Coordinates of C-alpha atoms and ligand atoms in Angstrom, one line a residue:
M1 CA -61.4 23.1 9.6
P2 CA -58.0 21.8 11.6
A3 CA -54.9 23.5 11.0
V4 CA -53.4 22.4 7.7
S5 CA -49.7 22.9 6.8
I6 CA -48.1 22.6 3.3
T7 CA -44.7 22.3 2.9
P8 CA -43.6 22.1 -0.7
T9 CA -41.0 19.5 -1.8
D10 CA -37.5 21.1 -3.6
A11 CA -38.5 19.6 -6.5
A12 CA -40.3 20.9 -9.8
L13 CA -43.6 19.6 -8.2
G14 CA -45.1 18.3 -4.8
A15 CA -45.7 19.4 -1.3
T16 CA -46.5 17.3 1.7
V17 CA -49.5 18.1 3.6
E18 CA -50.1 17.7 7.1
G19 CA -53.1 18.2 9.4
V20 CA -56.0 16.2 7.4
D21 CA -57.5 13.3 8.2
M22 CA -58.5 10.9 5.8
R23 CA -60.7 8.9 8.4
T24 CA -63.2 11.5 8.0
P25 CA -64.7 13.3 4.8
P26 CA -63.5 16.4 4.2
D27 CA -65.5 19.6 4.9
D28 CA -65.4 22.2 2.2
A29 CA -63.2 24.2 3.5
T30 CA -60.3 21.2 3.8
I31 CA -61.7 20.4 0.0
E32 CA -60.9 23.9 -1.1
V33 CA -57.3 23.7 0.6
I34 CA -56.6 20.0 -0.8
E35 CA -57.4 21.5 -4.3
T36 CA -55.8 25.0 -4.2
A37 CA -52.5 23.1 -3.4
L38 CA -53.2 20.3 -5.9
E39 CA -53.3 22.8 -8.4
T40 CA -50.5 24.5 -7.1
Y41 CA -47.9 21.7 -6.4
G42 CA -49.4 18.9 -8.4
V43 CA -48.3 15.9 -6.1
L44 CA -49.5 15.9 -2.6
I45 CA -48.1 13.7 -0.1
F46 CA -50.3 12.8 3.1
P47 CA -48.1 11.2 5.8
N48 CA -49.4 8.7 8.3
Q49 CA -53.0 8.2 7.1
I50 CA -54.6 4.7 8.6
V51 CA -57.5 4.2 6.5
T52 CA -59.7 1.3 5.7
P53 CA -61.0 1.3 2.1
A54 CA -64.3 2.4 2.7
Q55 CA -62.7 5.4 4.3
Q56 CA -60.2 5.9 1.8
V57 CA -63.5 5.7 -1.2
T58 CA -65.5 8.3 1.0
F59 CA -62.6 10.3 1.2
S60 CA -61.7 10.5 -2.5
A61 CA -65.6 10.7 -3.4
A62 CA -65.5 13.8 -1.8
L63 CA -63.1 15.2 -4.1
G64 CA -65.0 14.3 -7.5
P65 CA -66.5 11.5 -9.2
L66 CA -64.7 7.9 -9.2
E67 CA -63.8 5.5 -11.6
L68 CA -63.4 2.1 -11.5
T69 CA -60.3 0.1 -13.0
A70 CA -60.9 -1.9 -16.2
N71 CA -59.0 -4.6 -14.3
I72 CA -62.0 -6.2 -13.0
D73 CA -59.9 -8.7 -11.1
A74 CA -57.8 -6.1 -9.5
R75 CA -61.1 -4.4 -7.9
L76 CA -61.1 -4.6 -4.0
D77 CA -63.8 -7.3 -3.2
G78 CA -66.8 -5.3 -1.4
Q79 CA -64.9 -1.9 -2.3
P80 CA -64.7 -2.1 -6.1
E81 CA -63.6 1.7 -6.4
I82 CA -60.1 0.5 -4.7
F83 CA -57.6 -0.6 -7.4
V84 CA -55.1 -3.2 -6.0
V85 CA -52.0 -2.6 -6.9
G86 CA -48.9 -5.0 -5.9
N87 CA -47.6 -8.2 -6.1
T88 CA -49.4 -9.9 -2.8
G89 CA -52.7 -11.1 -4.1
A90 CA -53.2 -13.8 -6.6
K91 CA -52.7 -11.9 -9.4
T92 CA -49.3 -9.1 -9.6
V93 CA -50.5 -5.7 -10.7
T94 CA -47.3 -3.5 -11.5
F95 CA -46.7 -0.7 -13.7
A96 CA -42.8 -1.5 -13.2
P97 CA -40.2 -2.5 -15.5
K98 CA -38.4 -5.8 -14.5
A99 CA -35.8 -5.4 -11.7
G100 CA -32.5 -3.9 -13.2
S101 CA -34.4 -2.3 -16.0
D102 CA -34.5 1.8 -16.5
D103 CA -37.1 1.5 -19.3
L104 CA -39.8 3.2 -16.9
E105 CA -43.8 3.5 -18.2
W106 CA -44.4 6.9 -17.7
H107 CA -47.8 7.9 -17.7
T108 CA -50.7 9.7 -16.8
D109 CA -53.7 7.2 -15.9
H110 CA -56.7 7.1 -18.2
I111 CA -55.3 8.5 -21.0
H112 CA -56.5 5.8 -23.3
R113 CA -60.2 6.5 -22.2
S114 CA -62.5 8.9 -23.3
E115 CA -63.2 10.0 -20.1
P116 CA -59.4 10.2 -18.5
S117 CA -58.6 11.0 -14.7
R118 CA -58.3 14.0 -13.6
A119 CA -56.3 12.9 -10.4
S120 CA -55.5 9.7 -8.6
L121 CA -55.1 8.8 -4.9
L122 CA -52.5 5.9 -4.5
Y123 CA -52.2 4.7 -0.5
A124 CA -49.4 2.7 0.5
K125 CA -50.3 -0.4 2.5
E126 CA -47.0 -2.2 2.5
I127 CA -44.0 -1.2 0.5
P128 CA -40.5 -3.2 0.0
E129 CA -37.5 -2.5 2.0
E130 CA -36.0 -1.2 -1.2
G131 CA -37.0 0.0 -4.8
G132 CA -40.9 0.4 -5.7
D133 CA -40.4 4.4 -5.3
T134 CA -42.8 6.4 -7.5
L135 CA -41.8 9.3 -9.5
F136 CA -43.3 12.5 -10.7
A137 CA -42.7 14.6 -13.6
C138 CA -43.8 18.1 -14.5
M139 CA -45.4 18.4 -17.6
Y140 CA -45.7 22.3 -17.2
S141 CA -41.9 22.3 -17.0
A142 CA -41.5 19.8 -19.8
Y143 CA -43.4 22.3 -22.1
D144 CA -42.0 25.3 -20.8
G145 CA -38.5 23.9 -21.5
L146 CA -39.6 23.4 -25.1
S147 CA -37.8 26.0 -28.1
L148 CA -40.5 28.3 -29.4
E149 CA -40.2 26.4 -32.3
D150 CA -41.1 23.5 -30.5
K151 CA -44.0 24.5 -28.5
E152 CA -45.9 25.7 -31.7
A153 CA -45.1 22.6 -33.9
Y154 CA -46.3 20.6 -30.8
G155 CA -49.3 22.6 -30.3
R156 CA -50.4 21.0 -33.6
L157 CA -49.8 17.4 -32.8
E158 CA -52.7 15.1 -31.6
A159 CA -51.1 12.1 -29.9
I160 CA -53.0 8.3 -30.3
H161 CA -53.1 6.2 -26.9
S162 CA -54.1 2.5 -26.4
V163 CA -53.8 0.5 -23.5
A164 CA -52.3 -2.4 -26.1
G165 CA -49.5 0.1 -25.7
L166 CA -49.2 -0.5 -21.8
R167 CA -50.1 -4.5 -22.4
A168 CA -47.2 -4.8 -24.9
Y169 CA -44.9 -3.2 -22.2
L170 CA -45.8 -5.4 -19.6
R171 CA -45.3 -8.6 -21.1
D172 CA -42.2 -7.7 -22.6
Q173 CA -41.1 -6.8 -18.8
A174 CA -42.9 -10.1 -17.4
E175 CA -40.6 -13.5 -17.2
E176 CA -42.0 -15.6 -19.6
D177 CA -45.8 -16.3 -20.2
E178 CA -46.0 -14.7 -16.5
Y179 CA -48.3 -11.7 -17.5
D180 CA -51.6 -12.4 -17.2
P181 CA -54.1 -8.8 -17.7
G182 CA -56.8 -10.9 -16.2
R183 CA -60.5 -10.3 -17.0
Q184 CA -60.6 -6.6 -18.5
E185 CA -63.2 -4.4 -19.2
A186 CA -63.9 -3.5 -22.8
M187 CA -62.0 -0.4 -23.9
P188 CA -61.8 1.9 -26.8
E189 CA -59.1 0.6 -29.2
S190 CA -57.4 4.0 -29.2
V191 CA -58.3 7.4 -28.3
T192 CA -56.8 10.6 -29.6
W193 CA -55.9 14.0 -27.7
P194 CA -54.0 17.2 -28.4
L195 CA -50.4 16.5 -27.2
V196 CA -50.5 20.0 -25.8
R197 CA -53.4 20.0 -22.8
R198 CA -54.1 23.6 -21.3
H199 CA -55.1 22.9 -17.2
P200 CA -58.3 23.5 -16.8
R201 CA -57.5 25.5 -13.6
T202 CA -54.4 27.2 -14.0
G203 CA -54.6 27.5 -18.1
R204 CA -51.1 26.5 -18.2
P205 CA -49.9 24.3 -21.6
A206 CA -49.0 21.1 -20.5
L207 CA -47.5 18.2 -22.5
Y208 CA -50.1 14.9 -22.5
F209 CA -48.9 11.5 -23.2
G210 CA -47.1 8.4 -21.9
A211 CA -44.0 6.7 -22.7
K212 CA -45.6 3.4 -23.7
I213 CA -49.4 4.1 -23.5
T214 CA -49.0 6.3 -26.1
I215 CA -48.9 4.5 -29.4
G216 CA -48.5 7.5 -32.3
I217 CA -48.8 10.6 -33.7
R218 CA -51.7 11.5 -36.2
G219 CA -50.3 11.8 -39.3
R220 CA -47.2 10.1 -39.1
S221 CA -45.5 6.3 -39.7
R222 CA -45.8 4.3 -36.6
E223 CA -41.7 3.9 -36.5
D224 CA -41.5 8.2 -36.4
G225 CA -44.5 8.5 -33.9
L226 CA -42.9 5.7 -31.8
R227 CA -39.4 7.7 -32.1
F228 CA -40.7 10.9 -31.3
V229 CA -42.6 9.6 -28.5
R230 CA -39.3 7.8 -26.9
E231 CA -37.5 11.5 -27.6
L232 CA -40.0 13.3 -25.9
T233 CA -40.1 11.3 -22.7
A234 CA -36.5 11.7 -22.5
H235 CA -37.2 15.7 -22.6
A236 CA -39.8 15.4 -20.4
T237 CA -38.9 13.4 -17.6
Q238 CA -35.1 15.0 -17.0
P239 CA -34.6 14.9 -13.3
A240 CA -34.9 18.8 -13.4
F241 CA -38.6 18.1 -13.8
V242 CA -39.0 15.2 -11.3
Y243 CA -39.8 14.5 -7.6
R244 CA -39.2 11.6 -6.6
H245 CA -41.5 9.7 -3.8
V246 CA -39.7 6.8 -1.2
W247 CA -42.8 5.8 -0.1
R248 CA -43.2 5.1 3.8
K249 CA -46.2 3.0 5.0
H250 CA -49.2 4.6 5.4
D251 CA -48.6 7.7 2.7
A252 CA -51.3 8.8 0.6
V253 CA -50.2 10.5 -2.5
L254 CA -52.6 12.8 -4.8
W255 CA -51.6 13.5 -8.3
D256 CA -53.0 15.7 -11.1
N257 CA -53.3 13.9 -13.9
R258 CA -53.3 16.8 -16.3
R259 CA -50.0 18.2 -14.8
A260 CA -47.8 15.4 -13.9
L261 CA -46.5 12.1 -15.6
H262 CA -45.7 9.5 -12.8
A263 CA -43.6 6.2 -13.3
A264 CA -43.3 2.9 -11.0
T265 CA -39.6 2.2 -10.3
P266 CA -38.9 -1.7 -9.6
F267 CA -38.5 -3.8 -6.9
D268 CA -37.5 -7.3 -5.9
M269 CA -40.8 -9.2 -6.2
E270 CA -39.5 -12.3 -5.4
R271 CA -38.3 -11.1 -1.9
H272 CA -40.6 -7.9 -1.3
R273 CA -44.0 -7.5 -0.8
R274 CA -45.8 -4.2 -1.9
L275 CA -49.4 -3.3 -1.5
M276 CA -50.9 0.0 -2.5
H277 CA -54.7 1.1 -2.7
R278 CA -55.7 3.4 -5.7
T279 CA -58.8 5.4 -5.8
T280 CA -59.1 7.3 -9.5
L281 CA -61.2 10.7 -9.9
R282 CA -62.8 10.9 -13.4
E283 CA -61.9 14.0 -15.8
T284 CA -64.9 16.0 -15.5
E285 CA -63.6 18.6 -18.1
P286 CA -63.3 18.8 -21.7
V287 CA -59.6 17.7 -22.6
A288 CA -59.6 19.3 -25.6
Ligands
OGA1 C1 -51.0 3.6 -10.7 C2 -49.3 3.7 -10.7 C3 -47.4 3.5 -9.7 C4 -46.6 2.7 -8.6 O1 -51.4 3.5 -9.5 O2 -51.5 4.5 -11.0 O3 -48.9 4.2 -11.7 O4 -45.4 3.1 -8.4 N1 -48.8 3.0 -9.8 O5 -47.2 2.0 -8.1
MN2 MN1 -50.5 5.5 -13.3

């Protein structure tokens, strides 16, 4: 195994990993280093990776089973495990609000599926000159920052998640009639998970929800549930818990969907191009 160096950010999560070459599949020792670093830091930044889609898929698959995006039109031709995120193709795929808005879609990938995602790897092929950063918030910190009473109360709550919440948000953010979800694989109407989730590797409790994809709290009215989610988002994504990733071309960022929420920030889509390739690792441990 080559020498790997790991440099933590000064935020609540995140570290830069150097000495890993994603063009070749990782050996067992490298996998162990990556998994341990992911467990420790939650978000790993691998700069200067020049990889083909096939190499990204092979590298990702060495870490565990992959999931395809439900957005059939956003699967890369010939390499369907790659989810194409950006504004360079026939259809724009974005999770960001409209330019100028700070109503972010904080989320964790595939929470609305019966098998969510353990981790995601996002690779920057083209980045805008400004904007288009990705924010990551530590849900261990968010949980730890609750009062004792709230920890107890939230530990009994179940949150309801649906892709309908994400769609409604994206429709709101799009210019008139511009939102087109494209062909989509069918997903359950909603799934319900405990709001507080114990990380299967570390045992630490983490909040598990999304700002828009979480559409309610079991046993509460729609309005109360949405208000609760709004307030929880404000608590959970306060600056002290957040790492902001300002992308450089050829960065690959791997994050733990069980610990981190993430949010895309806007950029001027008329003027700039942004193209990212995501591979998605399936959750292999029970959520509840
Ligand atoms: C994703 C995602 C954020 C971004 O690919 O899962 O949320 O900044 N991307 O593109
Ligand atoms: Mn995402």
